[in-house]
Coordinates of C-alpha atoms in Angstrom, one line a residue:
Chain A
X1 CA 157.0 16.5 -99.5
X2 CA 159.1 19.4 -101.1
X3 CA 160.3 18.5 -104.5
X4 CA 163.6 19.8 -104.2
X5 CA 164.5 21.5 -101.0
X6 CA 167.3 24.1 -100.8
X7 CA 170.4 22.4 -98.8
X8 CA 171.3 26.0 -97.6
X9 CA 167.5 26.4 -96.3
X10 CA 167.7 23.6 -94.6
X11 CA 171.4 24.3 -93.0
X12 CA 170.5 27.7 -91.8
X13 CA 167.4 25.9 -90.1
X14 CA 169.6 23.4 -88.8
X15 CA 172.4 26.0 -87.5
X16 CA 170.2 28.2 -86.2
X17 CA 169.1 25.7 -83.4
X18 CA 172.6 24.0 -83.0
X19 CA 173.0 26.8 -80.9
X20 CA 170.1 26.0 -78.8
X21 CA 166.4 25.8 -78.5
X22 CA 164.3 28.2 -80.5
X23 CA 160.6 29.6 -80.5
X24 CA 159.1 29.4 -83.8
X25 CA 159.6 33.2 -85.3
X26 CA 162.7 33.2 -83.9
X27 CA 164.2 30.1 -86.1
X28 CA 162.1 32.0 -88.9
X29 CA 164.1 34.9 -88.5
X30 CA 167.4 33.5 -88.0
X31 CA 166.8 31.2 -91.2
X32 CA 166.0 34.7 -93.2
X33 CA 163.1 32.6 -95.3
X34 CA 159.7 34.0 -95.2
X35 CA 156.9 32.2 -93.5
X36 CA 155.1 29.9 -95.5
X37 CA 158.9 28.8 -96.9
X38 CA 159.4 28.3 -93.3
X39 CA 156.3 26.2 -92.6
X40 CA 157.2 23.9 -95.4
X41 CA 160.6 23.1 -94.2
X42 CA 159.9 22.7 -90.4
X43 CA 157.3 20.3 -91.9
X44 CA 160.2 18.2 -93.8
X45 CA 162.4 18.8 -91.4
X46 CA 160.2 17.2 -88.5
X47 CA 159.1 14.6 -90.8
X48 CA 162.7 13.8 -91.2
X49 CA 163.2 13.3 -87.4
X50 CA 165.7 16.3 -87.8
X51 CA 164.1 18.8 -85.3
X52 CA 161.6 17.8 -82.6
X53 CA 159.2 20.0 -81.2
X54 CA 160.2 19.9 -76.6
X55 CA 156.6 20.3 -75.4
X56 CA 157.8 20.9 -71.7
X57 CA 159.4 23.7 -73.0
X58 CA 156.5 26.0 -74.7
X59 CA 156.8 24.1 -77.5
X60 CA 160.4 25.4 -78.7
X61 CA 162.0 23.7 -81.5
X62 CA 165.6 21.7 -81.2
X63 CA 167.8 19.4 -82.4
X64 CA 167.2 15.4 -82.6
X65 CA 170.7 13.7 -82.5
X66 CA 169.7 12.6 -86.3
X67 CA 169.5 16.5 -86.7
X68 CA 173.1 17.1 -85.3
X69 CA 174.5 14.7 -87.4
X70 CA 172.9 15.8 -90.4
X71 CA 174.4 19.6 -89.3
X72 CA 177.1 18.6 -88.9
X73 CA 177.6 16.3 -92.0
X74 CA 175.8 19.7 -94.3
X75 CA 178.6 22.6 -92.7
X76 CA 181.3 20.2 -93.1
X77 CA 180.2 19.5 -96.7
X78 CA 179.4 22.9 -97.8
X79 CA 182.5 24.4 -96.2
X80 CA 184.7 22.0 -98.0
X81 CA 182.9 23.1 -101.1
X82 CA 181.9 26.7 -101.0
X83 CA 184.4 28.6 -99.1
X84 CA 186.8 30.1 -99.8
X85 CA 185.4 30.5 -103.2
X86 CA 186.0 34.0 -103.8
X87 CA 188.8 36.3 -104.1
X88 CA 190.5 37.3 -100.4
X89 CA 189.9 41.1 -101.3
X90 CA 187.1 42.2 -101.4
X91 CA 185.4 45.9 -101.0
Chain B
X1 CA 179.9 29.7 -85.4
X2 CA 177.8 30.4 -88.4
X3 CA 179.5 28.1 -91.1
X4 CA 176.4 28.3 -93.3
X5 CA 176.0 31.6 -93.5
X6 CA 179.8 32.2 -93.9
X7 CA 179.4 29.7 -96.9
X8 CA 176.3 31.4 -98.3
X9 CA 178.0 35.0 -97.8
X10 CA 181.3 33.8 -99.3
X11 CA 178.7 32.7 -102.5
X12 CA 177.2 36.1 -102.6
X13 CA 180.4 37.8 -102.8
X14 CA 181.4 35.3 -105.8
X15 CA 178.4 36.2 -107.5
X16 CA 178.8 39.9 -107.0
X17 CA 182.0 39.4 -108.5
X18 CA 180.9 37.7 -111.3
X19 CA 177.6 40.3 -112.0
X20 CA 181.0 43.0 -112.2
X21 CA 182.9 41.1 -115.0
X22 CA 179.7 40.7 -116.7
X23 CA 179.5 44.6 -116.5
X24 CA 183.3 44.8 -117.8
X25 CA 182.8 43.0 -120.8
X26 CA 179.5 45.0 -121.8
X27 CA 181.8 48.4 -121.7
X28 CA 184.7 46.4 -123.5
X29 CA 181.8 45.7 -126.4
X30 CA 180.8 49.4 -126.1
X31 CA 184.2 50.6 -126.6
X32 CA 185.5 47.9 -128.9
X33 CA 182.2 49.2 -131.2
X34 CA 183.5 52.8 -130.7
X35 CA 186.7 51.9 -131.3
X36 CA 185.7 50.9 -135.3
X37 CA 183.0 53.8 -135.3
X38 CA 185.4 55.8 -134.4
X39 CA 187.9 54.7 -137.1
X40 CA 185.7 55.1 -140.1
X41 CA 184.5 58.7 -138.7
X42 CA 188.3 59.7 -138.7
X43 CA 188.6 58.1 -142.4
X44 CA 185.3 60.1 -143.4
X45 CA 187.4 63.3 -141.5
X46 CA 190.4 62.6 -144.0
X47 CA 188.3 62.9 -146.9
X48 CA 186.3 65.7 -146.0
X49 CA 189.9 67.2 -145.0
X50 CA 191.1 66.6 -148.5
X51 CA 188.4 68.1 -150.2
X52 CA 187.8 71.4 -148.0
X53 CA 191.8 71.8 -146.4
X54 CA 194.0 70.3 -149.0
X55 CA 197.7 71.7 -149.4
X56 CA 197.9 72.2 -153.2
X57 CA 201.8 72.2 -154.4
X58 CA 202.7 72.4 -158.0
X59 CA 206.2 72.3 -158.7
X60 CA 207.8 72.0 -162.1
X61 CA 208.5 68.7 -163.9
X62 CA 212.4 68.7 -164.9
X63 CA 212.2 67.2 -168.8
X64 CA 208.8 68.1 -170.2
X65 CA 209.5 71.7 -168.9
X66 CA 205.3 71.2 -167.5
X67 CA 204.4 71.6 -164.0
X68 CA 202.6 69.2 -161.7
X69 CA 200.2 69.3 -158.8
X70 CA 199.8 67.4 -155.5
X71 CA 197.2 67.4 -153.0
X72 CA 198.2 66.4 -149.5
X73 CA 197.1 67.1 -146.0
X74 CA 198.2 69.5 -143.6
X75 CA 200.0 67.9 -140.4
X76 CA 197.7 68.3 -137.6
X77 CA 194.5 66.3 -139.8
X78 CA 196.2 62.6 -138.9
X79 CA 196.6 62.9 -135.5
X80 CA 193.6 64.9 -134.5
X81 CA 191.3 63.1 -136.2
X82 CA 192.8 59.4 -135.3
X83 CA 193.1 60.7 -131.3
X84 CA 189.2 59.5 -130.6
X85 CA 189.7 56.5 -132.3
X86 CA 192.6 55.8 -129.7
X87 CA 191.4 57.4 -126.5
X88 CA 188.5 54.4 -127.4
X89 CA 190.8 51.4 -128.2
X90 CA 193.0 52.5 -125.0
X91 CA 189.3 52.4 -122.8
X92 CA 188.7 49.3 -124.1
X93 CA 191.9 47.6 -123.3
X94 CA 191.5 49.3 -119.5
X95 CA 188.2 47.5 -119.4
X96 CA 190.0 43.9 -120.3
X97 CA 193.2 44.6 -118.0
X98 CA 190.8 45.8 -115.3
X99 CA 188.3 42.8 -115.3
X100 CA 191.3 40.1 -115.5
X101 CA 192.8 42.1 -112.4
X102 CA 189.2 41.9 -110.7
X103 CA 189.1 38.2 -111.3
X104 CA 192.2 37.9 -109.5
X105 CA 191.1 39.4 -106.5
X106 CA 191.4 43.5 -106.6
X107 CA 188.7 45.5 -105.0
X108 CA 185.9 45.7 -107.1
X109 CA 185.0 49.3 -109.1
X110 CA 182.6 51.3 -106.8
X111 CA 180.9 52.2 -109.9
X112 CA 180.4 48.1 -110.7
X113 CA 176.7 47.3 -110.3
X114 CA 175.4 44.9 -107.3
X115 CA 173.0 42.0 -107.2
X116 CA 169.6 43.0 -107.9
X117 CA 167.1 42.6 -104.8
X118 CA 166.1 39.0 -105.5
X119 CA 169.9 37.8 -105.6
X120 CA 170.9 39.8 -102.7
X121 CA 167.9 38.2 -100.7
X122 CA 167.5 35.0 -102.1
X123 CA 168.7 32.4 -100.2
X124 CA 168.7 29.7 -102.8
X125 CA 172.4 28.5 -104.0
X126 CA 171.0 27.4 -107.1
X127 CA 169.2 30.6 -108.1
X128 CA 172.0 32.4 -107.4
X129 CA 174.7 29.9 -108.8
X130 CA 173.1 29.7 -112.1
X131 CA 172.4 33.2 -112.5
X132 CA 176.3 33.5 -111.8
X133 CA 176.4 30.9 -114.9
X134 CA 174.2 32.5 -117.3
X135 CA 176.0 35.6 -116.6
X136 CA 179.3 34.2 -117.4
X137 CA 178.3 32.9 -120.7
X138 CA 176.8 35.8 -121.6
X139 CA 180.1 37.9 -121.1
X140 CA 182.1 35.2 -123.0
X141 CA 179.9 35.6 -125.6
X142 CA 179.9 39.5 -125.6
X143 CA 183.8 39.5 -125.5
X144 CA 183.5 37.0 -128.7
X145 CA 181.7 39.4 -130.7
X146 CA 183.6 42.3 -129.6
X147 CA 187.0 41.4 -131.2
X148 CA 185.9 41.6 -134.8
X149 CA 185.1 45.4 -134.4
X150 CA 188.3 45.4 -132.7
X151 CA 190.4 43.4 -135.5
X152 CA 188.9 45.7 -138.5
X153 CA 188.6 48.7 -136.8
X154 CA 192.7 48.2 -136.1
X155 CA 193.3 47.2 -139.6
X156 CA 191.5 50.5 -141.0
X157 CA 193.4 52.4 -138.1
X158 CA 196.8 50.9 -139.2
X159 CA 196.3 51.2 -142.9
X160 CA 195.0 55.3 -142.5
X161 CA 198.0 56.2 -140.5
X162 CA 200.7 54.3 -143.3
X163 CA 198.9 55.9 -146.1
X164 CA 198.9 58.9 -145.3
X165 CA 202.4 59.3 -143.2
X166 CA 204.4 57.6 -145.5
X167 CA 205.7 58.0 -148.9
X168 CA 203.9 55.3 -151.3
X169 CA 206.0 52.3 -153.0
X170 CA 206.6 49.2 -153.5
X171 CA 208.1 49.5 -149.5
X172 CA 204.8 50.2 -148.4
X173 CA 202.7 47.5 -149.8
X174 CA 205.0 43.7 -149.9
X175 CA 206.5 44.7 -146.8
X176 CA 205.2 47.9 -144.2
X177 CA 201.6 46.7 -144.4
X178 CA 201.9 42.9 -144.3
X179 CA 204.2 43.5 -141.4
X180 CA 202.0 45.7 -139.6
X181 CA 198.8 43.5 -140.1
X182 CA 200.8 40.6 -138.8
X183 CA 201.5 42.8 -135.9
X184 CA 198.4 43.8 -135.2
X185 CA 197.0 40.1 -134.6
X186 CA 199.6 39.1 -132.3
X187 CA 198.4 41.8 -130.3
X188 CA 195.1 41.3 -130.8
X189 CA 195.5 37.5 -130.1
X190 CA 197.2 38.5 -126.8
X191 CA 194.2 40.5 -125.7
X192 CA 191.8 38.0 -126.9
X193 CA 193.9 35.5 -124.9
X194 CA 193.8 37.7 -121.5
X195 CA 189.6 38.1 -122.0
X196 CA 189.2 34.3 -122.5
X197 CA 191.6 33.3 -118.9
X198 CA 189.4 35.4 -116.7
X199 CA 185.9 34.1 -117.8
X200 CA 187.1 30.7 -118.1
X201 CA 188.5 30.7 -114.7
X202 CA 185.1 31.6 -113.7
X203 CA 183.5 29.2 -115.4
X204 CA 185.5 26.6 -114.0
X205 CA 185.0 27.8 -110.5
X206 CA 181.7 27.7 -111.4
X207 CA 181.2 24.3 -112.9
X208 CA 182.9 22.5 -110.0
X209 CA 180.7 23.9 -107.6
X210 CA 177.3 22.9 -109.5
X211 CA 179.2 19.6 -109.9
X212 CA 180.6 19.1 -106.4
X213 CA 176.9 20.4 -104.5
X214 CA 175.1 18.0 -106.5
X215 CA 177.1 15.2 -105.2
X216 CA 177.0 16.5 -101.4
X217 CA 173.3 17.0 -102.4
X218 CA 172.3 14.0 -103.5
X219 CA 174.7 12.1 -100.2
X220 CA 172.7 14.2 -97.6
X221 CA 169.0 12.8 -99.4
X222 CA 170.5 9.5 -99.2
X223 CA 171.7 9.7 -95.8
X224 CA 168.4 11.8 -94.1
X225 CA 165.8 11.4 -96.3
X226 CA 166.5 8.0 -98.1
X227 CA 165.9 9.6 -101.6
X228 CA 167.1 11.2 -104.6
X229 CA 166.5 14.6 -105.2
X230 CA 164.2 14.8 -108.0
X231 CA 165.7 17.3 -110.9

């Protein structure tokens, strides 16, 4: 396992498919991480019995109910935290 | 809706923010540094003036019946040569009024530099949090060392202009330039004061987010993966 996996790595993965069902590259490209970053945390994240892999669907990637809790435990968290944490205006 | 991203973007314009005041307090230390340099030119100016454009009077003493001679400047050599000195000082206060504005929300300069490739693309909080740290520090410590130059330059600035503009005594010396030294560090004080509220408001902003992730952190590895995160 990771040593210390990026919380926002792991939310974008996690948001990204809270929207629905996702091929492979295109959770890659949604998360913005490059590919073997990507293959490490679909690794964890499986492991974790946060995302399953739906094989009657061509293998596309999704939520486990642990993983929508865990979404939704991370965007409340960080949200509470991080935003609004700059100024209004910006350019 | 994209709550993550909106987080990580909110984060992104925080540390673009921060990477400008970092940029403000490196031209405040340029200018404060000109500010002296360009003190000590208009002192060597003076001199030069009073050996190559000195305004010889001699005028008779009234009881020896003797004459006697003084050397003194023409009008124009004070004030044109103490101008660059405080076109600088007036730059370098712009820079401090500006960045305390900026922290407080104003559009940033166009000219203010951006994140370099790795921050803008990065997606790591961490990497781009503590760069956002080290920053900081590193502008608190160049706004430090940039009020000494400041201080002396203003002492050598004050103490040119009452030599030369007024008339010598007693006056001068117990009271006009104790007065205007004690003058000069209130205001410099008050500057000193507005530098140090912006970067510690940063600092602060910044501290409670490294402390308050690290507790969401280490309550999601708890919850979903039944560990710590390891350091």
């Amino acid at each position: 396992m990771m040593a210390r996996p990026d919380l926002f790595v792991i939310g974008r993965l996690l948001e990204a498919l809270n929207g629905g069902r996702l091929r492979r590259t295109q959770l890659q490209q949604r998360a913005g991480v490059n590919y073997t970053v990507f293959q490490r945390y679909l690794e964890l994240l499986v492991h974790l019995d946060l995302i399953k892999e739906v094989t009657e669907d061509e293998g596309r990637l999704d939520l486990t109910p642990r993983g929508v809790e865990a979404y939704r435990f991370l965007s409340e968290g960080l949200s509470r935290i991080f935003g609004p944490v700059a100024p209004s205006h910006r350019t | 809706m994209a709550v993550i991203a909106g987080v990580q973007d909110e984060l992104r314009a925080l540390a673009i923010r921060v990477r400008a005041a970092a940029w403000r307090s490196y031209r405040f230390s340029w200018f404060a540094w000109g500010f002296l340099v360009a003190t000590i030119a208009g002192e060597g100016l003076i001199v030069l003036a009073y050996i190559f454009l000195p305004v010889v009077t001699t005028a008779p003493t009234p009881t020896l019946g003797g004459s006697y001679t003084t050397f003194t400047l023409p009008i124009w050599v004070v004030p044109l040569t103490q101008t660059p000195a405080l076109v600088v000082l007036g730059l370098a206060i712009r820079e401090l009024l500006l960045a305390r504005r900026e922290a407080q929300g104003s559009p940033l300069s166009p000219y203010a530099p951006h994140l370099s490739a790795e921050e803008a693309e990065d997606p790591s909080w961490t990497f781009l949090v503590q760069k956002a740290q080290q920053r900081i520090t590193h502008a608190k410590n160049e706004t430090d060392w940039s009020f000494p130059p400041i201080l002396v330059g203003g002492f050598v600035f004050a103490e040119l202009l009452i030599v030369n503009l007024l008339p010598s005594g007693a006056l001068l010396f117990f009271v006009v330039l104790p007065l205007t030294g004690a003058l000069l560090s209130v205001l410099f004080w008050l500057l000193y004061r507005v530098a140090r509220r912006w970067i510690r408001g940063y600092q602060t902003l910044l501290d409670r987010l490294v402390g308050e992730f690290a507790t969401l952190e280490s309550e999601f590895f708890w919850h979903f993966v039944g560990t710590q995160p390891s350091p």
